[in-house]
Amino acid sequence: MTEQGTPGSGAGKEPEPSGVDLARVALRAAKEAARARGDAAQQRKQARRGGLRSGARADRRDPMALGPAISRLLSERGWEAPAAVGGVMGRWPEIVGEDVAKHCEPERYDEDERVLVVRCDSTAWATNLRLLAPTLVARLNEDLGHGTVRLIKVVGPGGPARRFGPLRAPGSMGPGDTYG
C-alpha cells in the first residue's frame, strides 16, 4: 500500500514548488517592485527638473489654451446654458436696445424653469416690458438656442423699506400699496 501524498499514488495533486521555483517567483516579484520604484523615482526626478514632458507628439499632459480649457470645463459640468444666459446678461443693451436697458435689467435665470427674471425701475417700464416679452423670448432663443428661455418674468420696482411707527395705519402696506 502506498500513502496518498506520495508522487506515485496517482491522487492528482500538483507537486509543490521546489526551492528553485520559489526563488524564481521571489525574483520576479522583486524585479517588478524595483521597476515600480524606479518609475516613481524617475517621475519625481522629472518633476524636480521642470515637470513631466510629453515628448514630440500631442499628449493629454500637454497644456491647453484657455479658451478650449474653459469650453471643456463648461461641457463637462453641464454649464453651457447658464454660461450662455450670463453672456446675454452682459450684452443686454445690445439685445433689448439702449432705452429699455436703461430702465430694465436682468436679475437672474432659473435653469430648471427656464425663466429669466427682469427688474424694471418703474411700473410703466414693467408694463412696457411685459408687452415686449414674447418678442424678447423669441430673440433670446434665436441667440441662445431654441427653448433656452421659456418665459420672461417682469418684476416692478421695490418700494422703500417699511417703517414701523405711531403714524402707521393698521393693515397698510405702507409705500408698497402704490408700487408694482
PDB file of C-alpha atoms in Angstrom:
ATOM      1  CA  MET A   1       0.000   0.000   0.000  1.00  0.00           C
ATOM      2  CA  THR A   2       1.112   3.457  -0.798  1.00  0.00           C
ATOM      3  CA  GLU A   3       0.328   6.630   1.036  1.00  0.00           C
ATOM      4  CA  GLN A   4      -1.908   9.207  -0.647  1.00  0.00           C
ATOM      5  CA  GLY A   5       0.598  12.068  -0.614  1.00  0.00           C
ATOM      6  CA  THR A   6       3.459  10.306  -2.406  1.00  0.00           C
ATOM      7  CA  PRO A   7       4.284  11.034  -6.062  1.00  0.00           C
ATOM      8  CA  GLY A   8       3.446   7.582  -7.357  1.00  0.00           C
ATOM      9  CA  SER A   9      -0.019   7.421  -5.813  1.00  0.00           C
ATOM     10  CA  GLY A  10      -1.963   8.989  -8.732  1.00  0.00           C
ATOM     11  CA  ALA A  11      -4.005  11.234  -6.395  1.00  0.00           C
ATOM     12  CA  GLY A  12      -3.937  14.180  -8.918  1.00  0.00           C
ATOM     13  CA  LYS A  13      -2.160  16.699  -6.706  1.00  0.00           C
ATOM     14  CA  GLU A  14       0.327  19.075  -8.297  1.00  0.00           C
ATOM     15  CA  PRO A  15       3.781  18.944  -6.822  1.00  0.00           C
ATOM     16  CA  GLU A  16       4.622  21.816  -4.527  1.00  0.00           C
ATOM     17  CA  PRO A  17       7.156  24.302  -5.932  1.00  0.00           C
ATOM     18  CA  SER A  18      10.715  23.425  -5.087  1.00  0.00           C
ATOM     19  CA  GLY A  19      13.335  25.839  -3.830  1.00  0.00           C
ATOM     20  CA  VAL A  20      14.386  26.873  -7.341  1.00  0.00           C
ATOM     21  CA  ASP A  21      10.795  27.667  -8.365  1.00  0.00           C
ATOM     22  CA  LEU A  22      10.211  29.680  -5.191  1.00  0.00           C
ATOM     23  CA  ALA A  23      13.403  31.625  -5.892  1.00  0.00           C
ATOM     24  CA  ARG A  24      12.193  32.437  -9.444  1.00  0.00           C
ATOM     25  CA  VAL A  25       8.808  33.716  -8.153  1.00  0.00           C
ATOM     26  CA  ALA A  26      10.518  35.842  -5.496  1.00  0.00           C
ATOM     27  CA  LEU A  27      12.982  37.220  -8.066  1.00  0.00           C
ATOM     28  CA  ARG A  28      10.145  38.144 -10.458  1.00  0.00           C
ATOM     29  CA  ALA A  29       8.246  39.937  -7.648  1.00  0.00           C
ATOM     30  CA  ALA A  30      11.398  41.795  -6.597  1.00  0.00           C
ATOM     31  CA  LYS A  31      12.058  42.927 -10.184  1.00  0.00           C
ATOM     32  CA  GLU A  32       8.504  44.243 -10.561  1.00  0.00           C
ATOM     33  CA  ALA A  33       8.734  46.127  -7.262  1.00  0.00           C
ATOM     34  CA  ALA A  34      12.106  47.606  -8.250  1.00  0.00           C
ATOM     35  CA  ARG A  35      10.723  48.638 -11.639  1.00  0.00           C
ATOM     36  CA  ALA A  36       7.766  50.360  -9.925  1.00  0.00           C
ATOM     37  CA  ARG A  37      10.109  52.147  -7.508  1.00  0.00           C
ATOM     38  CA  GLY A  38      12.340  53.166 -10.397  1.00  0.00           C
ATOM     39  CA  ASP A  39       9.377  54.584 -12.363  1.00  0.00           C
ATOM     40  CA  ALA A  40       8.258  56.571  -9.329  1.00  0.00           C
ATOM     41  CA  ALA A  41      11.800  57.850  -8.739  1.00  0.00           C
ATOM     42  CA  GLN A  42      12.116  58.805 -12.420  1.00  0.00           C
ATOM     43  CA  GLN A  43       8.833  60.768 -12.240  1.00  0.00           C
ATOM     44  CA  ARG A  44       9.986  62.579  -9.089  1.00  0.00           C
ATOM     45  CA  LYS A  45      13.276  63.439 -10.783  1.00  0.00           C
ATOM     46  CA  GLN A  46      11.470  64.778 -13.878  1.00  0.00           C
ATOM     47  CA  ALA A  47       9.121  66.808 -11.698  1.00  0.00           C
ATOM     48  CA  ARG A  48      12.117  68.451  -9.991  1.00  0.00           C
ATOM     49  CA  ARG A  49      13.683  69.295 -13.372  1.00  0.00           C
ATOM     50  CA  GLY A  50      10.622  71.139 -14.605  1.00  0.00           C
ATOM     51  CA  GLY A  51       7.777  68.700 -14.829  1.00  0.00           C
ATOM     52  CA  LEU A  52       6.850  65.741 -16.895  1.00  0.00           C
ATOM     53  CA  ARG A  53       7.393  66.220 -20.589  1.00  0.00           C
ATOM     54  CA  SER A  54       5.176  64.623 -23.127  1.00  0.00           C
ATOM     55  CA  GLY A  55       7.639  64.484 -25.980  1.00  0.00           C
ATOM     56  CA  ALA A  56       7.276  65.477 -29.602  1.00  0.00           C
ATOM     57  CA  ARG A  57       3.679  64.379 -30.144  1.00  0.00           C
ATOM     58  CA  ALA A  58       0.454  65.709 -28.635  1.00  0.00           C
ATOM     59  CA  ASP A  59      -0.373  64.133 -25.321  1.00  0.00           C
ATOM     60  CA  ARG A  60      -3.047  64.539 -22.645  1.00  0.00           C
ATOM     61  CA  ARG A  61      -0.386  66.126 -20.419  1.00  0.00           C
ATOM     62  CA  ASP A  62       0.231  68.983 -22.841  1.00  0.00           C
ATOM     63  CA  PRO A  63      -1.016  72.401 -21.730  1.00  0.00           C
ATOM     64  CA  MET A  64      -4.263  73.630 -23.269  1.00  0.00           C
ATOM     65  CA  ALA A  65      -5.143  77.107 -24.424  1.00  0.00           C
ATOM     66  CA  LEU A  66      -7.517  78.952 -22.095  1.00  0.00           C
ATOM     67  CA  GLY A  67     -10.485  79.010 -24.494  1.00  0.00           C
ATOM     68  CA  PRO A  68     -10.627  75.260 -25.160  1.00  0.00           C
ATOM     69  CA  ALA A  69      -9.964  74.534 -21.465  1.00  0.00           C
ATOM     70  CA  ILE A  70     -12.946  76.666 -20.418  1.00  0.00           C
ATOM     71  CA  SER A  71     -15.129  75.151 -23.145  1.00  0.00           C
ATOM     72  CA  ARG A  72     -14.227  71.651 -21.967  1.00  0.00           C
ATOM     73  CA  LEU A  73     -14.958  72.595 -18.348  1.00  0.00           C
ATOM     74  CA  LEU A  74     -18.361  74.050 -19.286  1.00  0.00           C
ATOM     75  CA  SER A  75     -19.349  70.974 -21.281  1.00  0.00           C
ATOM     76  CA  GLU A  76     -18.106  68.507 -18.633  1.00  0.00           C
ATOM     77  CA  ARG A  77     -20.065  70.257 -15.881  1.00  0.00           C
ATOM     78  CA  GLY A  78     -23.171  70.934 -17.978  1.00  0.00           C
ATOM     79  CA  TRP A  79     -22.883  74.699 -17.614  1.00  0.00           C
ATOM     80  CA  GLU A  80     -23.444  75.647 -21.275  1.00  0.00           C
ATOM     81  CA  ALA A  81     -26.931  77.138 -20.851  1.00  0.00           C
ATOM     82  CA  PRO A  82     -26.187  79.169 -17.690  1.00  0.00           C
ATOM     83  CA  ALA A  83     -22.975  80.476 -19.250  1.00  0.00           C
ATOM     84  CA  ALA A  84     -24.830  81.466 -22.430  1.00  0.00           C
ATOM     85  CA  VAL A  85     -27.511  83.255 -20.414  1.00  0.00           C
ATOM     86  CA  GLY A  86     -24.773  85.004 -18.435  1.00  0.00           C
ATOM     87  CA  GLY A  87     -23.369  86.209 -21.749  1.00  0.00           C
ATOM     88  CA  VAL A  88     -26.806  87.559 -22.630  1.00  0.00           C
ATOM     89  CA  MET A  89     -26.911  89.446 -19.362  1.00  0.00           C
ATOM     90  CA  GLY A  90     -23.616  91.058 -20.319  1.00  0.00           C
ATOM     91  CA  ARG A  91     -24.958  92.004 -23.775  1.00  0.00           C
ATOM     92  CA  TRP A  92     -28.380  93.097 -22.519  1.00  0.00           C
ATOM     93  CA  PRO A  93     -28.231  96.637 -24.016  1.00  0.00           C
ATOM     94  CA  GLU A  94     -27.392  95.190 -27.461  1.00  0.00           C
ATOM     95  CA  ILE A  95     -30.283  92.736 -27.323  1.00  0.00           C
ATOM     96  CA  VAL A  96     -33.091  94.939 -25.999  1.00  0.00           C
ATOM     97  CA  GLY A  97     -31.859  98.373 -27.031  1.00  0.00           C
ATOM     98  CA  GLU A  98     -30.404 101.272 -25.077  1.00  0.00           C
ATOM     99  CA  ASP A  99     -33.742 102.777 -23.951  1.00  0.00           C
ATOM    100  CA  VAL A 100     -35.078  99.569 -22.432  1.00  0.00           C
ATOM    101  CA  ALA A 101     -31.688  98.662 -20.952  1.00  0.00           C
ATOM    102  CA  LYS A 102     -31.561 101.969 -19.057  1.00  0.00           C
ATOM    103  CA  HIS A 103     -34.752 101.095 -17.190  1.00  0.00           C
ATOM    104  CA  CYS A 104     -34.811  97.269 -17.117  1.00  0.00           C
ATOM    105  CA  GLU A 105     -32.033  94.873 -16.198  1.00  0.00           C
ATOM    106  CA  PRO A 106     -31.903  91.068 -15.955  1.00  0.00           C
ATOM    107  CA  GLU A 107     -31.686  89.863 -12.386  1.00  0.00           C
ATOM    108  CA  ARG A 108     -31.374  86.070 -12.525  1.00  0.00           C
ATOM    109  CA  TYR A 109     -32.029  82.989 -14.647  1.00  0.00           C
ATOM    110  CA  ASP A 110     -33.726  79.853 -13.318  1.00  0.00           C
ATOM    111  CA  GLU A 111     -32.291  76.968 -15.331  1.00  0.00           C
ATOM    112  CA  ASP A 112     -34.865  74.409 -14.186  1.00  0.00           C
ATOM    113  CA  GLU A 113     -37.866  76.548 -15.096  1.00  0.00           C
ATOM    114  CA  ARG A 114     -36.048  78.335 -17.973  1.00  0.00           C
ATOM    115  CA  VAL A 115     -37.320  81.685 -16.680  1.00  0.00           C
ATOM    116  CA  LEU A 116     -35.401  84.964 -16.951  1.00  0.00           C
ATOM    117  CA  VAL A 117     -36.323  87.464 -14.214  1.00  0.00           C
ATOM    118  CA  VAL A 118     -36.012  91.126 -15.227  1.00  0.00           C
ATOM    119  CA  ARG A 119     -36.384  94.067 -12.801  1.00  0.00           C
ATOM    120  CA  CYS A 120     -37.646  97.437 -14.037  1.00  0.00           C
ATOM    121  CA  ASP A 121     -37.208 100.786 -12.300  1.00  0.00           C
ATOM    122  CA  SER A 122     -40.853 101.878 -12.737  1.00  0.00           C
ATOM    123  CA  THR A 123     -44.223 100.250 -13.186  1.00  0.00           C
ATOM    124  CA  ALA A 124     -44.587 101.926 -16.579  1.00  0.00           C
ATOM    125  CA  TRP A 125     -41.417 100.259 -17.872  1.00  0.00           C
ATOM    126  CA  ALA A 126     -42.506  96.949 -16.296  1.00  0.00           C
ATOM    127  CA  THR A 127     -45.781  97.139 -18.232  1.00  0.00           C
ATOM    128  CA  ASN A 128     -43.905  98.043 -21.422  1.00  0.00           C
ATOM    129  CA  LEU A 129     -41.525  95.092 -20.983  1.00  0.00           C
ATOM    130  CA  ARG A 130     -44.426  92.699 -20.327  1.00  0.00           C
ATOM    131  CA  LEU A 131     -45.808  93.715 -23.731  1.00  0.00           C
ATOM    132  CA  LEU A 132     -42.384  93.162 -25.352  1.00  0.00           C
ATOM    133  CA  ALA A 133     -41.762  89.827 -23.563  1.00  0.00           C
ATOM    134  CA  PRO A 134     -42.845  87.449 -26.380  1.00  0.00           C
ATOM    135  CA  THR A 135     -40.620  89.278 -28.868  1.00  0.00           C
ATOM    136  CA  LEU A 136     -37.698  89.214 -26.418  1.00  0.00           C
ATOM    137  CA  VAL A 137     -38.171  85.498 -25.723  1.00  0.00           C
ATOM    138  CA  ALA A 138     -38.034  84.804 -29.469  1.00  0.00           C
ATOM    139  CA  ARG A 139     -34.913  86.976 -29.858  1.00  0.00           C
ATOM    140  CA  LEU A 140     -33.168  85.344 -26.877  1.00  0.00           C
ATOM    141  CA  ASN A 141     -33.971  81.824 -28.091  1.00  0.00           C
ATOM    142  CA  GLU A 142     -32.677  82.741 -31.535  1.00  0.00           C
ATOM    143  CA  ASP A 143     -29.407  83.819 -29.919  1.00  0.00           C
ATOM    144  CA  LEU A 144     -29.097  81.044 -27.300  1.00  0.00           C
ATOM    145  CA  GLY A 145     -30.824  78.094 -28.902  1.00  0.00           C
ATOM    146  CA  HIS A 146     -34.431  77.009 -29.053  1.00  0.00           C
ATOM    147  CA  GLY A 147     -36.122  76.595 -25.669  1.00  0.00           C
ATOM    148  CA  THR A 148     -33.384  78.128 -23.528  1.00  0.00           C
ATOM    149  CA  VAL A 149     -35.703  80.880 -22.257  1.00  0.00           C
ATOM    150  CA  ARG A 150     -39.333  79.884 -21.928  1.00  0.00           C
ATOM    151  CA  LEU A 151     -40.648  82.933 -20.073  1.00  0.00           C
ATOM    152  CA  ILE A 152     -39.568  86.401 -19.029  1.00  0.00           C
ATOM    153  CA  LYS A 153     -40.860  87.306 -15.581  1.00  0.00           C
ATOM    154  CA  VAL A 154     -41.006  91.072 -15.182  1.00  0.00           C
ATOM    155  CA  VAL A 155     -40.677  92.475 -11.664  1.00  0.00           C
ATOM    156  CA  GLY A 156     -41.563  96.066 -10.846  1.00  0.00           C
ATOM    157  CA  PRO A 157     -39.581  98.329  -8.575  1.00  0.00           C
ATOM    158  CA  GLY A 158     -39.212  97.544  -4.914  1.00  0.00           C
ATOM    159  CA  GLY A 159     -40.580 100.164  -2.577  1.00  0.00           C
ATOM    160  CA  PRO A 160     -38.617 101.804   0.195  1.00  0.00           C
ATOM    161  CA  ALA A 161     -38.064  99.878   3.411  1.00  0.00           C
ATOM    162  CA  ARG A 162     -41.172  99.544   5.552  1.00  0.00           C
ATOM    163  CA  ARG A 163     -41.078 101.657   8.648  1.00  0.00           C
ATOM    164  CA  PHE A 164     -42.979 100.884  11.771  1.00  0.00           C
ATOM    165  CA  GLY A 165     -44.130 103.749  13.947  1.00  0.00           C
ATOM    166  CA  PRO A 166     -47.046 105.555  15.585  1.00  0.00           C
ATOM    167  CA  LEU A 167     -48.289 107.171  12.331  1.00  0.00           C
ATOM    168  CA  ARG A 168     -48.759 103.886  10.523  1.00  0.00           C
ATOM    169  CA  ALA A 169     -52.297 102.855   9.556  1.00  0.00           C
ATOM    170  CA  PRO A 170     -53.277  99.317  10.663  1.00  0.00           C
ATOM    171  CA  GLY A 171     -53.284  96.847   7.754  1.00  0.00           C
ATOM    172  CA  SER A 172     -51.468  99.257   5.450  1.00  0.00           C
ATOM    173  CA  MET A 173     -48.683  98.028   3.233  1.00  0.00           C
ATOM    174  CA  GLY A 174     -47.065 101.428   3.545  1.00  0.00           C
ATOM    175  CA  PRO A 175     -45.394 102.613   0.348  1.00  0.00           C
ATOM    176  CA  GLY A 176     -45.860  99.086  -1.044  1.00  0.00           C
ATOM    177  CA  ASP A 177     -49.539  99.911  -1.673  1.00  0.00           C
ATOM    178  CA  THR A 178     -48.623 102.103  -4.642  1.00  0.00           C
ATOM    179  CA  TYR A 179     -45.662 100.215  -6.109  1.00  0.00           C
ATOM    180  CA  GLY A 180     -45.731  97.408  -8.629  1.00  0.00           C
TER     181      GLY A 180
END
